[in-house]
Every structure is written in structure tokens, then in C-alpha cells.
Amino acid sequence: METTEWFSEDQATFGDRVAGAREAAGLTQKQLAGKIGIKLTTLRGWEDDLTEPRANKLQMLAGLLGVSMTWLLTGQGEGPTEPTEDEISPGVADILSQIRELRVQMQDNVKKMGQLERQLRAALKE
């Protein structure tokens, strides 16, 4: 497996961090929603980056997931621990590797698209 981080902080959103920490804690969405005392649709909204919790629920969320509130909001600070290679099955490791490769390709394509757009604007001005 590659030596890059298992959880890409530069690409992660609030919802990604909630889902990642929930999974690292071994909880389903339904279990976590029940522990916090919210509807399942509310938790799904958080994980899908459609809504964000109020401060009191954010504090409960951080405590239940064993991460800091700062990490949930910004990705900085104490987050979940990275799983060891022994905990990741070969199939999952392969999928994670493919996702990382796609992410790099997408970032390269975004850069190329920006360059082409600049070239197009310059050509249209001529």
C-alpha cells in the first residue's frame, strides 16, 4: 500500500471527517444518530455536507467519536487513528489505492483545464 495518508486532510470536508471518524469508531449511521439523540436524516445531512450541527451536538459528536471539535471542523488537531495495514483487507487496500490514483488524476486534470481556459481566453482576445 502507498505511504500517503489514508484520510486525505487536504481533500476532506466536514462530512468526510464525520463519516471517517464514525467508521473508525465502528459505528453505523443509525447507531451514532441514536447516541447523539438526532434523526438519522440529520446525521446523513451532516455527512453529505448539506447541514452542520449546532455547537452542543458538535461537542457530543466529537466526544462520542473520540476526536477534537477542531479536527471535525478544520481537519487540524486530534482525529481518528490510521488503521494499520493488518486491519485493512487486501481488497480494501486496493480500492483505497485506486481512489488515491483517481484523486491525483483529477487534480492534474483540473490544472490542465485551467491552463486550457486561460489559453482559450487569450485566443478569443486576439
C-alpha positions in Angstrom: 0.0 0.0 0.0 1.2 3.5 -0.6 2.6 5.6 2.2 0.2 8.5 1.6 -2.3 9.3 4.3 -5.4 7.0 4.5 -7.6 10.1 5.1 -6.6 13.0 2.8 -7.0 16.0 5.0 -6.5 18.5 2.1 -9.5 17.0 0.3 -11.7 16.1 3.3 -14.8 18.0 4.1 -16.6 18.2 7.4 -18.9 15.4 6.3 -16.0 13.3 5.2 -14.4 13.7 8.7 -17.6 12.8 10.5 -18.1 9.7 8.3 -14.5 8.7 8.6 -14.4 9.1 12.4 -17.7 7.3 12.7 -16.4 4.4 10.7 -13.2 4.4 12.7 -15.2 4.2 15.9 -17.1 1.2 14.4 -20.5 2.8 14.5 -23.2 2.8 11.8 -25.1 6.0 11.0 -28.1 4.7 12.9 -26.1 3.9 16.0 -24.4 7.3 16.1 -27.6 9.2 15.5 -29.2 7.3 18.4 -26.3 8.0 20.7 -26.5 11.8 19.9 -30.3 11.8 20.0 -30.8 13.1 16.5 -32.7 11.7 13.5 -30.8 9.6 11.0 -31.6 12.1 8.3 -29.9 14.8 10.3 -26.7 12.7 10.6 -26.9 11.9 6.9 -27.2 15.7 6.2 -24.0 16.3 8.2 -22.1 13.5 6.4 -23.3 14.7 3.0 -22.3 18.3 3.8 -25.8 19.6 3.5 -26.0 20.8 7.0 -23.8 21.2 10.1 -24.5 20.5 13.7 -25.1 23.2 16.4 -22.3 23.6 18.9 -23.9 21.4 21.6 -24.3 18.5 19.1 -20.8 19.1 17.7 -19.4 18.7 21.2 -21.3 15.5 21.7 -20.3 14.2 18.3 -16.6 14.9 19.0 -16.8 13.2 22.4 -18.6 10.1 21.0 -16.1 9.7 18.1 -13.0 10.4 20.2 -11.8 13.3 18.1 -11.5 17.0 18.8 -14.1 19.5 17.7 -11.3 21.4 15.9 -10.5 18.4 13.9 -14.1 17.9 12.9 -14.4 21.5 11.7 -11.0 22.0 10.2 -9.1 18.7 10.0 -6.4 20.1 12.4 -5.9 18.5 15.7 -6.7 15.1 17.2 -8.5 12.9 14.7 -9.1 9.1 14.5 -6.0 6.9 14.3 -5.0 5.5 11.0 -5.8 1.8 10.6 -2.8 -0.5 10.4 -2.1 -2.5 7.3 -3.1 -5.6 9.2 -6.6 -4.1 9.8 -7.2 -3.4 6.1 -8.0 -6.3 3.9 -6.2 -6.5 0.5 -9.4 -5.7 -1.4 -9.9 -2.5 0.6 -6.3 -1.5 0.3 -6.6 -1.9 -3.5 -9.7 0.2 -3.6 -8.1 2.9 -1.4 -5.1 2.9 -3.8 -7.3 3.3 -6.8 -9.1 6.2 -5.2 -5.9 7.9 -4.4 -4.7 7.5 -8.0 -8.0 8.9 -9.3 -7.8 11.9 -6.9 -4.3 12.7 -8.3 -5.5 12.3 -11.9 -8.5 14.6 -11.1 -6.2 17.2 -9.6 -4.0 17.1 -12.7 -7.0 17.4 -15.0 -8.2 20.4 -13.1 -4.9 22.1 -13.5 -4.9 21.2 -17.3 -8.4 22.6 -17.6 -7.4 25.9 -16.0 -4.5 26.2 -18.4 -6.7 25.5 -21.4 -9.3 28.0 -20.2 -6.6 30.7 -20.0 -5.3 29.8 -23.4 -8.9 29.9 -24.8 -9.5 33.4 -23.2 -6.2 34.6 -24.7 -7.1 33.2 -28.1 -10.5 34.8 -28.0 -9.0 38.2 -27.2 -6.8 38.0 -30.4 
